[in-house]
Amino acid sequence: MARPKRQIVALTVNGEAIEIAVRPHETLLEALRYGLRLTGSKQGCDKGDCGACTVRLDGVPVLSCITLAVEAAGRSVTTLEGLSHGPTLDPVQAAFDACGALQCGFCQSGMMLSARALLDHNPKPSLREIKEALSGNLCRCTGYTKILEAVQVAAGLCQPGEGPVDELHRG
Amino acid sequence: MARERAKTSVIGGRHRKGDSVLKATGQALYADDIQLPRMLHAKILRSPHPHARIRGIDFSAALAHPGVVAVLEGRELPTRYGIIPWTEDEQALAEDKARYVGDEVAAVAAVDELTADEALALIRVDYEPLPALLSVDEAAARPDVKIHEGAKHGNVSKRVDLAFGDVEGELARSAVVVDERFYYEGSTHAPIEPHCALAQVDGDGNLTVWSSTQIPHYLHRALAKVLGLPEKKIRVIQPFLGGAFGGKSDPFALEFCVAKLALKTGRPVKILYTREEVFYAHRGRHPMRMRYRVGTDPDGRLTAVDAKIDIDGGAYSSFGLVTAYYAGQLLTGPYRFPTYHFDSTRFFTNKPCCGPKRGHGSVQPRFAFEVALDMAAEKLGLDPIEIRRRNFIGEDVTTVNGQRIGSNGFLACLDAVERASGWKERYAQLPPGKGLGVAGSMYISGTAYPIYPNEMPQTGVQVKLDRSGRVTVFSGASDIGQGSNSVPAWILAEELGCAPEDVVAVVSDTDLTPVDLGAYSSRVTFMLGLACIEAGRRLRAQLDAAVAEAWKIPAANVEAALGTYREVGSARTLSFVEAVRLAEAKFGTLGATGSYRTQKLGGDYRGGTIGASPAYSFTAHVAEVDVDRETGIITVGKLWIAHDCGRALNPCLVEGQMEGSAYMGYAEALFEAQEYDHRGLHRGPSLLDYRIPTTLDTPDMKSLIVESIEPGGPYGAKEAGEGPLHPSIPAISNAVWRACGIRLTELPFTPARVLRLLREKEARERKLAATA
Ligand code: FES
Ligand code: FES
């Protein structure tokens, strides 16, 4: 079957201005994973249900499996690979590691990008706000406890092993 | 009850996992992250019928489709396989007939996924629909419609009927008998990573398969058998794995298809299941219909337990033979059963095949029994925690069915959840609509016997160290997120006196690593840990001898921890790398192996070895619930989880397993149902329709680790990955009873079900009031 022609899309990925050739139906997730080989973003469902594919588009967390690659034209994409600052881990990555939040790790790319997006806008979120910000990212391993703790650690609200701390009813 | 503990430097610490930074940065490669030059993409055609004879397949249009490179059908892979050697009833692609909607019928390899998908639509299969048996009752009623011609009796997959003592006599003599029926709906694992496999063949015909499997060794054997190749020509690599929970512990169609298509085309071939295919691949929790009769004496001590269990197995055997045993065999602790009988039957039905989901075979009976025990406490006017204490089986005892229990921290678990939940002050005081509930459980730490009978080790490690100071451990164990890539580092650091960061693990690659049987039955930390201790101690003896010789002191006077060797009682020290150099000079190239094999265990009767484990873990939960009588919505405010893991080698990881388990049990209790309609179609094969809890749905959980120090375990450790799932469900049901006086005996506890029971209760009360 004839396929629609590829188009050249200019965008910024993890701070680098690049051009990619994509078909109009190609998702941003496919372009990142299979075109650019940025495999840190994961595909858990390919239909917008799980959040594993979350990336930031101009700073806003989006589901890259239901975002067309052509929609990213002229925009800036951040993936997990772009979260660290050179060789230094982002505090979110360091906290997820230190808290034992990374079990299988498959959900965590999306989880960490959602968490970073939250903290950029709300550096000291409440537990409820953290839960809301991460509610589109399904994790099947952790029961979320250590993830919530890790976000609080990244925000400087508690130490690894202490959280998650609920300011409403402690203990 | 805690036995004495040895002083440790690494074990017991909250260390980071050695590989988690790779996951944090996206450098960890999972199966679908691997792309090879000239790689083809394959897709599998699945049956739209729940039960149909396949008269023929016409591939001509598919083969003519541009971009299609090869097709595959059942008769090219005729050899049957199955995880249990006695019930090999699966074929990579169905040849004679399809047995469920989703059964694999044909495959296409093409230049890309879209082309393969298009080609699937061009394959013509000539089906002759057969009567579909979609429930246990239909399967039992129609022995003439055989789903498997090879089954001995109708559609019975396995029946187990075992009696220990005079159950009927004891029930007749009991002061209290609870007789109740329960239904446990099936559920599925839903790991966030879908199944994926990739195969490549080199010019010498050596085949490499990368797969998201949790059983690389059994997959290795199955591939050899089905492909007709010697095992030594096949290499199986398990890359990083995105969750499994038992859902990746069978060989699956995709693994055989990519291998055969790679052999046929000479090109690498990949298959990635869609989320919908993952729901149909299934192998999840079996639906079970159960009747329990539980007798006690006037003091609440158990006298007899009788169970009749019908198990809906789906279309194939998978682990089903074991499931039918586990449904009865794993219930005989933490309470003492003086007499016990169970009769469990697994049926074939025309639905996706069930298998082992976290807490394999025992979560459903545990739910039923723990609710029945609560009902007995209620009849006797006993506190639910007290009746559980009274029936405690003890330590170093043999269960009624012949299983040997060593350490047992169950009482400490009950104490911990009682204290943390404020049970004594709050249980009787909570306002209507709110309630606390308790439940306990027991689980295995590995099975005493491998799946196929053999005398070889169940796991092994090789350890290499050299003058660089780097320790490399080669381990076949499957890390599915639980941390088995890191366990060897902590243990070897402990034994060798180096830092955990000095140890690197090469894992789950059948060309490079010794055999390990896989991540199932909560066996890995226990068995791998003991193998690592053995290898570590062998090397440590050499290091000590070399250092002692250099210092001209007895080897017994050398001690080491965290990278420093020292002489006992003196200030003299050496670094770990210096010690290694001395040893390498004295003994030559350094290396050691360690392995583990369980000694003979189990009851002396047919099936008595199934459920036999070198150690048992124990758990108690308390759940706090709030039931909205208007909407029927249950809110679980908090779950307190106390788990006796023997010893927490790393408390952070143990908590992670406890929380993940309790969450999964909670999810089964309140949300999840793997259900099919009258055509055998899954009611919602997506992560939106099959509702798994989000951050907002998941209750607060408090992990309370109990350490009973198991004499046979590595540093006293037992399992933590499956046991803590069990009590969530009955604890919630029991809490709901306390909150509003209804007994939830069927899963899941949906608002509709809660409302129906509340209405029935109100109607009963009205009637009672009217007659009074
Ligand atoms: S892969 Fe995008 S939401 Fe699941
Ligand atoms: S860590 Fe495995 S799905 Fe979240």
PDB file of N, CA and C in Angstrom, chain B residues 25-59:
ATOM      1  N   THR B  25      18.454   7.045  34.174  1.00  0.00           N
ATOM      2  CA  THR B  25      18.926   7.864  33.058  1.00  0.00           C
ATOM      3  C   THR B  25      18.416   7.392  31.708  1.00  0.00           C
ATOM      4  N   GLY B  26      17.737   6.262  31.679  1.00  0.00           N
ATOM      5  CA  GLY B  26      17.250   5.745  30.396  1.00  0.00           C
ATOM      6  C   GLY B  26      18.284   4.914  29.659  1.00  0.00           C
ATOM      7  N   GLN B  27      19.392   4.593  30.308  1.00  0.00           N
ATOM      8  CA  GLN B  27      20.417   3.789  29.634  1.00  0.00           C
ATOM      9  C   GLN B  27      20.112   2.296  29.682  1.00  0.00           C
ATOM     10  N   ALA B  28      19.256   1.885  30.596  1.00  0.00           N
ATOM     11  CA  ALA B  28      18.901   0.468  30.688  1.00  0.00           C
ATOM     12  C   ALA B  28      18.134   0.078  29.425  1.00  0.00           C
ATOM     13  N   LEU B  29      18.564  -0.969  28.777  1.00  0.00           N
ATOM     14  CA  LEU B  29      17.891  -1.392  27.545  1.00  0.00           C
ATOM     15  C   LEU B  29      16.919  -2.535  27.823  1.00  0.00           C
ATOM     16  N   TYR B  30      15.663  -2.331  27.468  1.00  0.00           N
ATOM     17  CA  TYR B  30      14.625  -3.349  27.568  1.00  0.00           C
ATOM     18  C   TYR B  30      14.486  -3.981  26.176  1.00  0.00           C
ATOM     19  N   ALA B  31      13.749  -5.069  26.096  1.00  0.00           N
ATOM     20  CA  ALA B  31      13.739  -5.837  24.839  1.00  0.00           C
ATOM     21  C   ALA B  31      13.414  -4.970  23.625  1.00  0.00           C
ATOM     22  N   ASP B  32      12.378  -4.145  23.734  1.00  0.00           N
ATOM     23  CA  ASP B  32      11.991  -3.371  22.555  1.00  0.00           C
ATOM     24  C   ASP B  32      12.949  -2.208  22.280  1.00  0.00           C
ATOM     25  N   ASP B  33      13.888  -1.968  23.188  1.00  0.00           N
ATOM     26  CA  ASP B  33      14.863  -0.895  22.944  1.00  0.00           C
ATOM     27  C   ASP B  33      15.984  -1.373  22.029  1.00  0.00           C
ATOM     28  N   ILE B  34      16.049  -2.667  21.801  1.00  0.00           N
ATOM     29  CA  ILE B  34      17.120  -3.223  20.969  1.00  0.00           C
ATOM     30  C   ILE B  34      16.664  -3.228  19.516  1.00  0.00           C
ATOM     31  N   GLN B  35      17.473  -2.645  18.666  1.00  0.00           N
ATOM     32  CA  GLN B  35      17.175  -2.647  17.224  1.00  0.00           C
ATOM     33  C   GLN B  35      18.408  -3.144  16.503  1.00  0.00           C
ATOM     34  N   LEU B  36      18.213  -4.033  15.567  1.00  0.00           N
ATOM     35  CA  LEU B  36      19.354  -4.604  14.844  1.00  0.00           C
ATOM     36  C   LEU B  36      19.253  -4.259  13.360  1.00  0.00           C
ATOM     37  N   PRO B  37      20.394  -4.177  12.699  1.00  0.00           N
ATOM     38  CA  PRO B  37      20.366  -3.894  11.260  1.00  0.00           C
ATOM     39  C   PRO B  37      19.561  -4.957  10.507  1.00  0.00           C
ATOM     40  N   ARG B  38      18.790  -4.561   9.528  1.00  0.00           N
ATOM     41  CA  ARG B  38      17.985  -5.433   8.662  1.00  0.00           C
ATOM     42  C   ARG B  38      16.852  -6.123   9.420  1.00  0.00           C
ATOM     43  N   MET B  39      16.541  -5.596  10.580  1.00  0.00           N
ATOM     44  CA  MET B  39      15.544  -6.256  11.428  1.00  0.00           C
ATOM     45  C   MET B  39      14.148  -6.209  10.800  1.00  0.00           C
ATOM     46  N   LEU B  40      13.489  -7.352  10.843  1.00  0.00           N
ATOM     47  CA  LEU B  40      12.096  -7.437  10.382  1.00  0.00           C
ATOM     48  C   LEU B  40      11.167  -7.350  11.593  1.00  0.00           C
ATOM     49  N   HIS B  41       9.940  -6.956  11.305  1.00  0.00           N
ATOM     50  CA  HIS B  41       8.921  -6.909  12.355  1.00  0.00           C
ATOM     51  C   HIS B  41       7.855  -7.936  12.033  1.00  0.00           C
ATOM     52  N   ALA B  42       7.482  -8.704  13.030  1.00  0.00           N
ATOM     53  CA  ALA B  42       6.464  -9.725  12.778  1.00  0.00           C
ATOM     54  C   ALA B  42       5.224  -9.439  13.613  1.00  0.00           C
ATOM     55  N   LYS B  43       4.127  -9.979  13.121  1.00  0.00           N
ATOM     56  CA  LYS B  43       2.845  -9.872  13.817  1.00  0.00           C
ATOM     57  C   LYS B  43       2.182 -11.247  13.810  1.00  0.00           C
ATOM     58  N   ILE B  44       1.348 -11.459  14.815  1.00  0.00           N
ATOM     59  CA  ILE B  44       0.677 -12.756  14.934  1.00  0.00           C
ATOM     60  C   ILE B  44      -0.815 -12.600  14.657  1.00  0.00           C
ATOM     61  N   LEU B  45      -1.341 -13.497  13.815  1.00  0.00           N
ATOM     62  CA  LEU B  45      -2.783 -13.534  13.560  1.00  0.00           C
ATOM     63  C   LEU B  45      -3.428 -14.377  14.652  1.00  0.00           C
ATOM     64  N   ARG B  46      -4.503 -13.875  15.191  1.00  0.00           N
ATOM     65  CA  ARG B  46      -5.153 -14.554  16.308  1.00  0.00           C
ATOM     66  C   ARG B  46      -6.582 -14.959  15.967  1.00  0.00           C
ATOM     67  N   SER B  47      -7.017 -16.013  16.584  1.00  0.00           N
ATOM     68  CA  SER B  47      -8.356 -16.528  16.288  1.00  0.00           C
ATOM     69  C   SER B  47      -9.442 -15.575  16.786  1.00  0.00           C
ATOM     70  N   PRO B  48     -10.441 -15.306  15.945  1.00  0.00           N
ATOM     71  CA  PRO B  48     -11.590 -14.517  16.410  1.00  0.00           C
ATOM     72  C   PRO B  48     -12.642 -15.393  17.080  1.00  0.00           C
ATOM     73  N   HIS B  49     -12.449 -16.715  17.037  1.00  0.00           N
ATOM     74  CA  HIS B  49     -13.423 -17.654  17.612  1.00  0.00           C
ATOM     75  C   HIS B  49     -12.890 -18.239  18.915  1.00  0.00           C
ATOM     76  N   PRO B  50     -13.780 -18.458  19.880  1.00  0.00           N
ATOM     77  CA  PRO B  50     -13.311 -19.078  21.122  1.00  0.00           C
ATOM     78  C   PRO B  50     -12.946 -20.559  20.942  1.00  0.00           C
ATOM     79  N   HIS B  51     -13.535 -21.205  19.968  1.00  0.00           N
ATOM     80  CA  HIS B  51     -13.268 -22.627  19.777  1.00  0.00           C
ATOM     81  C   HIS B  51     -13.589 -22.931  18.310  1.00  0.00           C
ATOM     82  N   ALA B  52     -12.608 -23.300  17.535  1.00  0.00           N
ATOM     83  CA  ALA B  52     -12.869 -23.544  16.115  1.00  0.00           C
ATOM     84  C   ALA B  52     -11.799 -24.444  15.528  1.00  0.00           C
ATOM     85  N   ARG B  53     -12.267 -25.348  14.669  1.00  0.00           N
ATOM     86  CA  ARG B  53     -11.317 -26.165  13.925  1.00  0.00           C
ATOM     87  C   ARG B  53     -10.723 -25.324  12.799  1.00  0.00           C
ATOM     88  N   ILE B  54      -9.448 -25.500  12.542  1.00  0.00           N
ATOM     89  CA  ILE B  54      -8.808 -24.777  11.449  1.00  0.00           C
ATOM     90  C   ILE B  54      -8.720 -25.734  10.262  1.00  0.00           C
ATOM     91  N   ARG B  55      -9.488 -25.412   9.208  1.00  0.00           N
ATOM     92  CA  ARG B  55      -9.505 -26.325   8.060  1.00  0.00           C
ATOM     93  C   ARG B  55      -8.362 -26.013   7.097  1.00  0.00           C
ATOM     94  N   GLY B  56      -7.974 -24.768   7.043  1.00  0.00           N
ATOM     95  CA  GLY B  56      -6.891 -24.418   6.121  1.00  0.00           C
ATOM     96  C   GLY B  56      -6.568 -22.941   6.212  1.00  0.00           C
ATOM     97  N   ILE B  57      -5.391 -22.592   5.772  1.00  0.00           N
ATOM     98  CA  ILE B  57      -4.971 -21.187   5.787  1.00  0.00           C
ATOM     99  C   ILE B  57      -4.427 -20.839   4.411  1.00  0.00           C
ATOM    100  N   ASP B  58      -4.904 -19.730   3.874  1.00  0.00           N
ATOM    101  CA  ASP B  58      -4.447 -19.273   2.562  1.00  0.00           C
ATOM    102  C   ASP B  58      -3.600 -18.009   2.747  1.00  0.00           C
ATOM    103  N   PHE B  59      -2.317 -18.152   2.478  1.00  0.00           N
ATOM    104  CA  PHE B  59      -1.396 -17.035   2.672  1.00  0.00           C
ATOM    105  C   PHE B  59      -1.127 -16.263   1.376  1.00  0.00           C
TER     106      PHE B  59
END
